[in-house]
Coordinates of C-alpha atoms and ligand atoms in Angstrom, one line a residue:
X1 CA 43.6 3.7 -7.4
X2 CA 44.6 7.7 -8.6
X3 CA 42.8 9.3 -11.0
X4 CA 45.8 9.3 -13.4
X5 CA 46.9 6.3 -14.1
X6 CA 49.8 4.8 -15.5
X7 CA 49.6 2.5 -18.3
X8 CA 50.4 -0.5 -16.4
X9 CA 47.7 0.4 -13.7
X10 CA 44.8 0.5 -16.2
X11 CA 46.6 -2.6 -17.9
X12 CA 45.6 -4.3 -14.4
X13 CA 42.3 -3.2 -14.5
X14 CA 41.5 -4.3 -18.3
X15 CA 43.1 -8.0 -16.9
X16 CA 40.6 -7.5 -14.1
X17 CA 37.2 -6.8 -16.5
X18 CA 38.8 -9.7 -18.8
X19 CA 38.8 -12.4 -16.1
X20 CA 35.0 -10.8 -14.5
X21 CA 33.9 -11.4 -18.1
X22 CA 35.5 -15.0 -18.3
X23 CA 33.8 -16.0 -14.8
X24 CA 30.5 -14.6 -15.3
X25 CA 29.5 -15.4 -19.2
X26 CA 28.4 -19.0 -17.8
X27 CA 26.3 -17.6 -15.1
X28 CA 22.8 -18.9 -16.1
X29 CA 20.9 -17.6 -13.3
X30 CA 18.2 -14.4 -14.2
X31 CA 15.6 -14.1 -17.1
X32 CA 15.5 -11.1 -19.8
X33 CA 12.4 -8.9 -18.9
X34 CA 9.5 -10.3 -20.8
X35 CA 6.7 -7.7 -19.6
X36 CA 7.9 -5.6 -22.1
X37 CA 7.7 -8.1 -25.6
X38 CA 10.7 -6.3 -27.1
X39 CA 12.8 -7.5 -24.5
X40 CA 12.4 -10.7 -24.5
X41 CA 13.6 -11.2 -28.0
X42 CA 17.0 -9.1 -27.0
X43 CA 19.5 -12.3 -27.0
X44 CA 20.3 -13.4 -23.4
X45 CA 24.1 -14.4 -23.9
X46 CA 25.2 -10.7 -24.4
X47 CA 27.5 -9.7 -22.4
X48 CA 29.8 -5.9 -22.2
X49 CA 31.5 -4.4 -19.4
X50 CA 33.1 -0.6 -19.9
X51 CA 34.7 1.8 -17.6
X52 CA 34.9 5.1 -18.4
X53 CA 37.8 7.1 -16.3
X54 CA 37.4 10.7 -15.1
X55 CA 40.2 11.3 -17.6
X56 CA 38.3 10.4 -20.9
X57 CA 40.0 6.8 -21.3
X58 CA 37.2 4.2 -21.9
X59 CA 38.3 0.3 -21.5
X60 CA 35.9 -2.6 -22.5
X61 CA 35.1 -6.0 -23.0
X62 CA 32.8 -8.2 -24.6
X63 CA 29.6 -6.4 -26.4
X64 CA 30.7 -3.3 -25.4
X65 CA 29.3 -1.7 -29.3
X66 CA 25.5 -3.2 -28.9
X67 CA 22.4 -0.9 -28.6
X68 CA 20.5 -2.2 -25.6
X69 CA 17.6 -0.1 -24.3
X70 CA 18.3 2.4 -21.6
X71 CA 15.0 1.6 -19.7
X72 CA 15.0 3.0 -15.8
X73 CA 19.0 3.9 -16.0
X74 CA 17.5 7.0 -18.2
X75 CA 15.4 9.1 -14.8
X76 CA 19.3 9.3 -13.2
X77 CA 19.9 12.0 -16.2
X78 CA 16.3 12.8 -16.6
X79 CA 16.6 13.4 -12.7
X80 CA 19.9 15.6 -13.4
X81 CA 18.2 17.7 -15.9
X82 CA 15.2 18.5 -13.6
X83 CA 17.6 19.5 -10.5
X84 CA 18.9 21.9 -12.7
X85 CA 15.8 23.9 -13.3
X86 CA 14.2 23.3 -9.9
X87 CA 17.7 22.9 -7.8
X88 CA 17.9 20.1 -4.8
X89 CA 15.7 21.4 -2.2
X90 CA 12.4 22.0 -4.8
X91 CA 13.2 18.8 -6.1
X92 CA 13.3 16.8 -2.8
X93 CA 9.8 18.5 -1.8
X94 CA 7.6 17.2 -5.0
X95 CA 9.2 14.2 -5.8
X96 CA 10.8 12.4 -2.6
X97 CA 14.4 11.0 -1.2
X98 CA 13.6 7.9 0.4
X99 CA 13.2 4.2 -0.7
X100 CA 9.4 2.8 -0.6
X101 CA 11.0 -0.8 -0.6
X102 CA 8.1 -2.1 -2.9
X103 CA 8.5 -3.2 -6.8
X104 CA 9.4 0.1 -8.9
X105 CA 6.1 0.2 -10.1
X106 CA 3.7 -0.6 -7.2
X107 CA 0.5 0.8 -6.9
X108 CA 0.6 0.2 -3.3
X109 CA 3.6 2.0 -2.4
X110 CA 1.8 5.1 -4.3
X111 CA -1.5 4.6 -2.4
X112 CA 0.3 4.3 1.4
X113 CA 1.6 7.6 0.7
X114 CA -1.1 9.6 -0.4
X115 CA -0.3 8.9 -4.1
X116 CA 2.9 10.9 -3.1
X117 CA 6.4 9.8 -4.8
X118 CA 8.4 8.9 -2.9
X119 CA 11.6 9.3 -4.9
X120 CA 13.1 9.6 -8.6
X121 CA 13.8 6.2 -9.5
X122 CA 10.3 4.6 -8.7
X123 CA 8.2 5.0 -11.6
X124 CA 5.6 6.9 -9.6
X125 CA 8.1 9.4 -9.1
X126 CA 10.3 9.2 -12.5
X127 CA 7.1 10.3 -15.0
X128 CA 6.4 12.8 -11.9
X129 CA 9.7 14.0 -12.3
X130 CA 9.4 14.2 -16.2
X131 CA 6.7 16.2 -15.9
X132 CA 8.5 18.6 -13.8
X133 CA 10.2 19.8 -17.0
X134 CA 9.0 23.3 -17.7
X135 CA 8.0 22.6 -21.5
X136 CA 5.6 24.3 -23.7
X137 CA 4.6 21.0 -25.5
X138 CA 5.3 17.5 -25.5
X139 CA 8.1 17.7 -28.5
X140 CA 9.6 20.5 -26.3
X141 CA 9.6 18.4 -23.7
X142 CA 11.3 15.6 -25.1
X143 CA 13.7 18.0 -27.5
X144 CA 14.8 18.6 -24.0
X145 CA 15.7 15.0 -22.7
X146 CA 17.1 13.7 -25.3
X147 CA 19.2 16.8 -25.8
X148 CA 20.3 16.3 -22.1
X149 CA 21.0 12.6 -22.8
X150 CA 23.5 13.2 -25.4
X151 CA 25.3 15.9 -23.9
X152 CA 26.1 12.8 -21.5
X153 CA 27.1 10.4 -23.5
X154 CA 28.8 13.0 -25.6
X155 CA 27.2 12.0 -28.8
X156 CA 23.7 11.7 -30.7
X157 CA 21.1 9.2 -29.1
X158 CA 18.0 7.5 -30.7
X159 CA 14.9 5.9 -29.5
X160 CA 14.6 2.3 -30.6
X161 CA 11.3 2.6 -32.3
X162 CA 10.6 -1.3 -31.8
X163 CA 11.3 -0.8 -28.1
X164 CA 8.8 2.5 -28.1
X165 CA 6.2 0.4 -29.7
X166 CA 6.4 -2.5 -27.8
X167 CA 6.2 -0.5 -24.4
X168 CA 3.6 1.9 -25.5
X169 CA 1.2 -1.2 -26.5
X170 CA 1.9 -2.5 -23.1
X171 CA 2.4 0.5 -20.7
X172 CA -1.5 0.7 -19.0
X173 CA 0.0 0.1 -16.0
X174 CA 2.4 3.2 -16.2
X175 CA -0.7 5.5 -17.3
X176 CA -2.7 4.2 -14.7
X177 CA 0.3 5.6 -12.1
X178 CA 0.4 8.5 -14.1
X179 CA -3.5 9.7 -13.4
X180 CA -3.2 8.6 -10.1
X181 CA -0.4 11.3 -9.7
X182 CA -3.2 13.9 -11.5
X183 CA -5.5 12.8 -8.9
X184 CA -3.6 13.7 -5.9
X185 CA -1.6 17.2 -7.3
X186 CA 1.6 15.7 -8.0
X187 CA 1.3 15.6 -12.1
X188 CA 3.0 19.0 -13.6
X189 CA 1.5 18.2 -16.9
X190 CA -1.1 16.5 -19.0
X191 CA -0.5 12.7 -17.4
X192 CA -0.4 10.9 -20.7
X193 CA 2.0 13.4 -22.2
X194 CA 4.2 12.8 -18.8
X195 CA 3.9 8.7 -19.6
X196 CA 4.4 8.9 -23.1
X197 CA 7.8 10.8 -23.1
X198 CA 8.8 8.7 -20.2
X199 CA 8.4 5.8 -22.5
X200 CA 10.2 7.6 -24.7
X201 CA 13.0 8.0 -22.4
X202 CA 13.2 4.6 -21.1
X203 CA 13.3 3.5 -25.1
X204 CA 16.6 5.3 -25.9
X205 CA 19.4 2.7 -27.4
X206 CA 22.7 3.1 -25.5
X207 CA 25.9 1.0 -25.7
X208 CA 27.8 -0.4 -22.5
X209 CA 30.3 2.4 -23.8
X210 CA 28.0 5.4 -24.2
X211 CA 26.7 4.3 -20.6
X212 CA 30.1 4.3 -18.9
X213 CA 30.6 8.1 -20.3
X214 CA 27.2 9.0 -19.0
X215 CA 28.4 7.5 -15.8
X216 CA 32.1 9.2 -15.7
X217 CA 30.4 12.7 -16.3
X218 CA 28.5 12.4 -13.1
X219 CA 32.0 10.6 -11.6
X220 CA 33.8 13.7 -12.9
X221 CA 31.5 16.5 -11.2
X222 CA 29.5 17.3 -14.1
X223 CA 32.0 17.2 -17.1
X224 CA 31.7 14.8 -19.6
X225 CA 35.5 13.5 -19.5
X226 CA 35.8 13.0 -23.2
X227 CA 34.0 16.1 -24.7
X228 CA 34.8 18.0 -21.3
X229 CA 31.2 20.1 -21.0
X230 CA 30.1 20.8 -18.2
X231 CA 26.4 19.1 -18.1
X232 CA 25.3 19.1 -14.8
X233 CA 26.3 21.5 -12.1
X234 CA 28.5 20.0 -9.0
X235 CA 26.2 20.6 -6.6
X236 CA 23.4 18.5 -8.6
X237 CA 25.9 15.8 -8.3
X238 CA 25.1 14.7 -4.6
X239 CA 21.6 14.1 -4.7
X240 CA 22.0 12.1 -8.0
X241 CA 24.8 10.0 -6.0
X242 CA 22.0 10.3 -2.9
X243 CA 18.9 8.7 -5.0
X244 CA 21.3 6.0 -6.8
X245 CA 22.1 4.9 -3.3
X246 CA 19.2 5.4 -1.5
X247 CA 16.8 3.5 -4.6
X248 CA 19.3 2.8 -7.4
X249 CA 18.4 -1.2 -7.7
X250 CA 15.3 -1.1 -5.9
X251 CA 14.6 -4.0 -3.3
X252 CA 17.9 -5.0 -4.0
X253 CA 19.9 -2.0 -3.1
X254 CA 21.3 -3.0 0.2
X255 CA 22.5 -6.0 -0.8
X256 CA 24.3 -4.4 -4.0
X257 CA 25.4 -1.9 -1.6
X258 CA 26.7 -4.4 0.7
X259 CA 28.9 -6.0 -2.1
X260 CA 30.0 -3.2 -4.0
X261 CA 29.7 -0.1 -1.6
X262 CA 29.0 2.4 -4.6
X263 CA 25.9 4.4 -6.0
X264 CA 24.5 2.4 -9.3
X265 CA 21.0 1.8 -11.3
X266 CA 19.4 -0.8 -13.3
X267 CA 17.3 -0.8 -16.0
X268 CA 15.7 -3.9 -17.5
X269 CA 17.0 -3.5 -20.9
X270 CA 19.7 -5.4 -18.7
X271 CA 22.0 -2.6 -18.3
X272 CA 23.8 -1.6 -14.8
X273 CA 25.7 1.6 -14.0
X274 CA 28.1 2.1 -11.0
X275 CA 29.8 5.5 -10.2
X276 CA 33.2 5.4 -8.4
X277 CA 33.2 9.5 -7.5
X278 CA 36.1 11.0 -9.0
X279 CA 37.6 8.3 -10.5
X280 CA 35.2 6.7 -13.0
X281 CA 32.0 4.6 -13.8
X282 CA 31.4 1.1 -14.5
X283 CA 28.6 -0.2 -17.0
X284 CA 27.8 -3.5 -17.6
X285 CA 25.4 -4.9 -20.3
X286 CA 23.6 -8.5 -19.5
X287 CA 19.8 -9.2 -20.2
X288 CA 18.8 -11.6 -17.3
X289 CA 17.7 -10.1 -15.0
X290 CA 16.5 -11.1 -10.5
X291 CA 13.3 -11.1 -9.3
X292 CA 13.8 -7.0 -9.0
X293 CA 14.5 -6.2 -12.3
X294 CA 18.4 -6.1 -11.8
X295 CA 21.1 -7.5 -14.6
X296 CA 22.4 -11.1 -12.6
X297 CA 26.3 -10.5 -14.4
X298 CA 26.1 -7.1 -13.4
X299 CA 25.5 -6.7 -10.1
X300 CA 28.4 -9.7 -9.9
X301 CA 30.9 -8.0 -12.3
X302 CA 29.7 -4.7 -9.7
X303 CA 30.8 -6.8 -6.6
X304 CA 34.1 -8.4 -7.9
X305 CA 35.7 -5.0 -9.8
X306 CA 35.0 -3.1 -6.7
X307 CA 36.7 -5.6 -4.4
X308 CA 39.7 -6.3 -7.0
X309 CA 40.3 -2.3 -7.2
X310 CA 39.1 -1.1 -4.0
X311 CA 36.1 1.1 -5.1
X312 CA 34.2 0.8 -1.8
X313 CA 33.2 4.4 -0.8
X314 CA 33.0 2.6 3.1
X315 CA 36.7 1.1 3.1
X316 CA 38.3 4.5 2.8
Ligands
LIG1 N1 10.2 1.3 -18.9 C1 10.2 0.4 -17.8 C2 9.0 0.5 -16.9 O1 8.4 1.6 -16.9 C3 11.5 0.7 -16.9 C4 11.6 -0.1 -15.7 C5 13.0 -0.4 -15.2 O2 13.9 -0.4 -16.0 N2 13.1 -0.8 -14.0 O3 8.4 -0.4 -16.4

C-alpha cells in the first residue's frame, strides 16, 4: 500500500473496514470495564472503526462520531509531550522501556522493582510520567496536556465529567501507586496532584475519528496530517512506536503483535489504536473488553485489516 492512493485503492480499503465491521458486530465474547462504574453503563454493542491516512483522508465505519473515554490510550501523547521536554535518553532513565508482564496496575510489579517503573504505559509509570511535566501548579499542568491532546487530534478535547467522577470516587488504588512512587524518589510532584490529572487524562472523550488523527500524526512523523503541525518532533517518534510495542496491550502484546505485527494501545474505555509508520493509523471503538483490559473487536478488526492490506512491519 503507497502513501498516495488512488481512489480505487482506498475504495478497497473502506470495502475491507465494511466487511471487518460486518464479521465482528456479533462477536459476543469480552465484558465493558465495570471497575470504573461509568463504564459499565457505556452500551456494549458500539461499534467504529477509522483510519486516518498520512495524507489527511479519514475513512470510517460504524460509530465512528461517539465520545468514548480515552482511558490508558491518553499516556502514548502524555508520553510524547514529556519526551519533548526531557528528550529519549532522560526519559528512558526515570521512567523505564521494558514490559513488567503483570496487570497495568500491579502493585507487585512496582514492589519487585524497587517501586521503580518500569515503563510508560503501566500505571506505575504513566502518573510517574505525568509528573514529569515541569508545571508550576496542577491547572498548569493539565493546561498543558490537554493542550497537547488537541494539537493531536487537531481540534478541542473535553473531559467527560461523569467519567472524572466516577474514577476519582474509585481511584484508591491509583493513589496508593502514586505514594508508593513518593516513597521510593520516583514522584516529580505532589502524588495526588500526579493521580488526579492522570485521571483527568484518562477521562478525556475522544471519537474513533479524533483517535485515528492522533494516531496518523505519530504515523506521519509528528505532523498532524489534516492541520499539518508539527506536534511532536521525529526523533520522539521511535520510542513512542518502542513503548507501544514493547507494553502497548499489556499481557496481551505478543499475541496482538503476533497477529497484527504493528505498535498499538488500549484503553478500557474500549478504544484500540494501531499505527502503520508512514502510511496511517487504525482506531477502533468496542467496549468489551479480555481478561487484560483490551477491546475483543479491536484487537480482531487489528489482525484482519493488517493481513487484508499487508501492514505487518515483519513481512516487509
Ligand atoms: N484510568 C484507568 C486506570 O487507571 C486506565 C486503565 C487502562 O485503560 N488500561 O485504571
Amino acid at each position: 500500500m503507497s502513501v498516495n492512493q488512488n481512489p480505487e485503492q482506498r475504495k478497497q480499503v473502506l470495502d475491507f473496514m465494511t466487511s471487518a465491521h460486518q464479521s465482528f458486530s456479533s462477536v459476543k465474547e469480552g465484558a465493558n470495564a465495570s471497575y470504573i462504574p461509568f463504564l459499565a453503563s457505556v452500551p456494549s454493542d458500539l461499534f467504529g472503526i477509522a483510519i486516518a491516512f498520512t495524507d489527511g483522508e479519514v475513512l470510517e465505519v460504524g460509530d465512528t462520531k461517539y465520545e468514548f473515554a480515552i482511558e490508558s490510550i491518553s499516556k502514548v501523547f502524555t508520553l510524547a509531550r514529556v519526551l519533548e521536554e526531557l528528550g529519549k535518553e532522560e526519559f528512558k532513565a526515570k521512567i523505564g522501556s521494558n514490559a513488567t508482564g503483570e496487570p497495568f496496575n500491579s502493585v507487585i510489579a512496582l514492589e519487585l522493582h524497587k517501586e521503580h517503573p518500569y515503563n510508560p504505559f503501566d500505571n506505575a509509570g504513566a502518573i510517574a510520567t505525568v509528573s514529569l511535566l515541569n508545571a508550576k501548579s496542577s491547572d498548569d499542568r493539565w493546561n498543558q496536556i490537554i493542550s497537547n491532546y488537541n494539537l493531536f487530534a487537531g481540534r478541542e478535547l473535553a473531559v467527560n465529567n461523569e467519567v472524572y467522577q466516577s474514577e476519582s470516587d474509585t481511584n484508591a488504588h491509583n493513589r496508593g501507586i502514586s505514594w508508593l512512587l513518593k516513597n521510593s524518589g520516583n514522584m516529580y510532584t505532589d502524588p495526588d496532584q500526579a493521580c488526579d490529572v492522570y485521571t483527568r487524562q484518562c477521562s478525556v472523550a475522544i471519537t474513533c475519528r479524533d483517535l485515528a488523527i492522533m494516531g496518523g500524526t505519530i504515523a506521519n512523523g509528528g505532523i498532524n496530517p489534516v492541520t499539518k503541525k508539527q506536534v511532536v518532533n521525529k526523533e520522539n517518534i521511535q520510542p513512542i512506536l518502542a513503548e507501544m510495542m514493547m507494553n502497548g496491550l499489556y499481557e496481551n502484546t505478543g499475541n496482538w503483535l503476533y497477529s497484527t505485527g504493528l505498535p498499538g494501545k488500549s484503553g478500557v474505555g474500549g478504544g484500540i489504536l494501531a499505527v502503520v509508520p508512514g502510511k496511517c493509523a487504525l482506531a477502533v471503538f468496542a467496549p468489551p473488553l479480555d481478561i487484560h483490559g483490551n477491546s475483543v473487536k479491536g484487537q480482531k478488526v487489528g489482525a484482519f485489516l493488517s493481513e487484508k492490506l499487508g501492514w505487518s512491519l515483519f513481512n516487509k
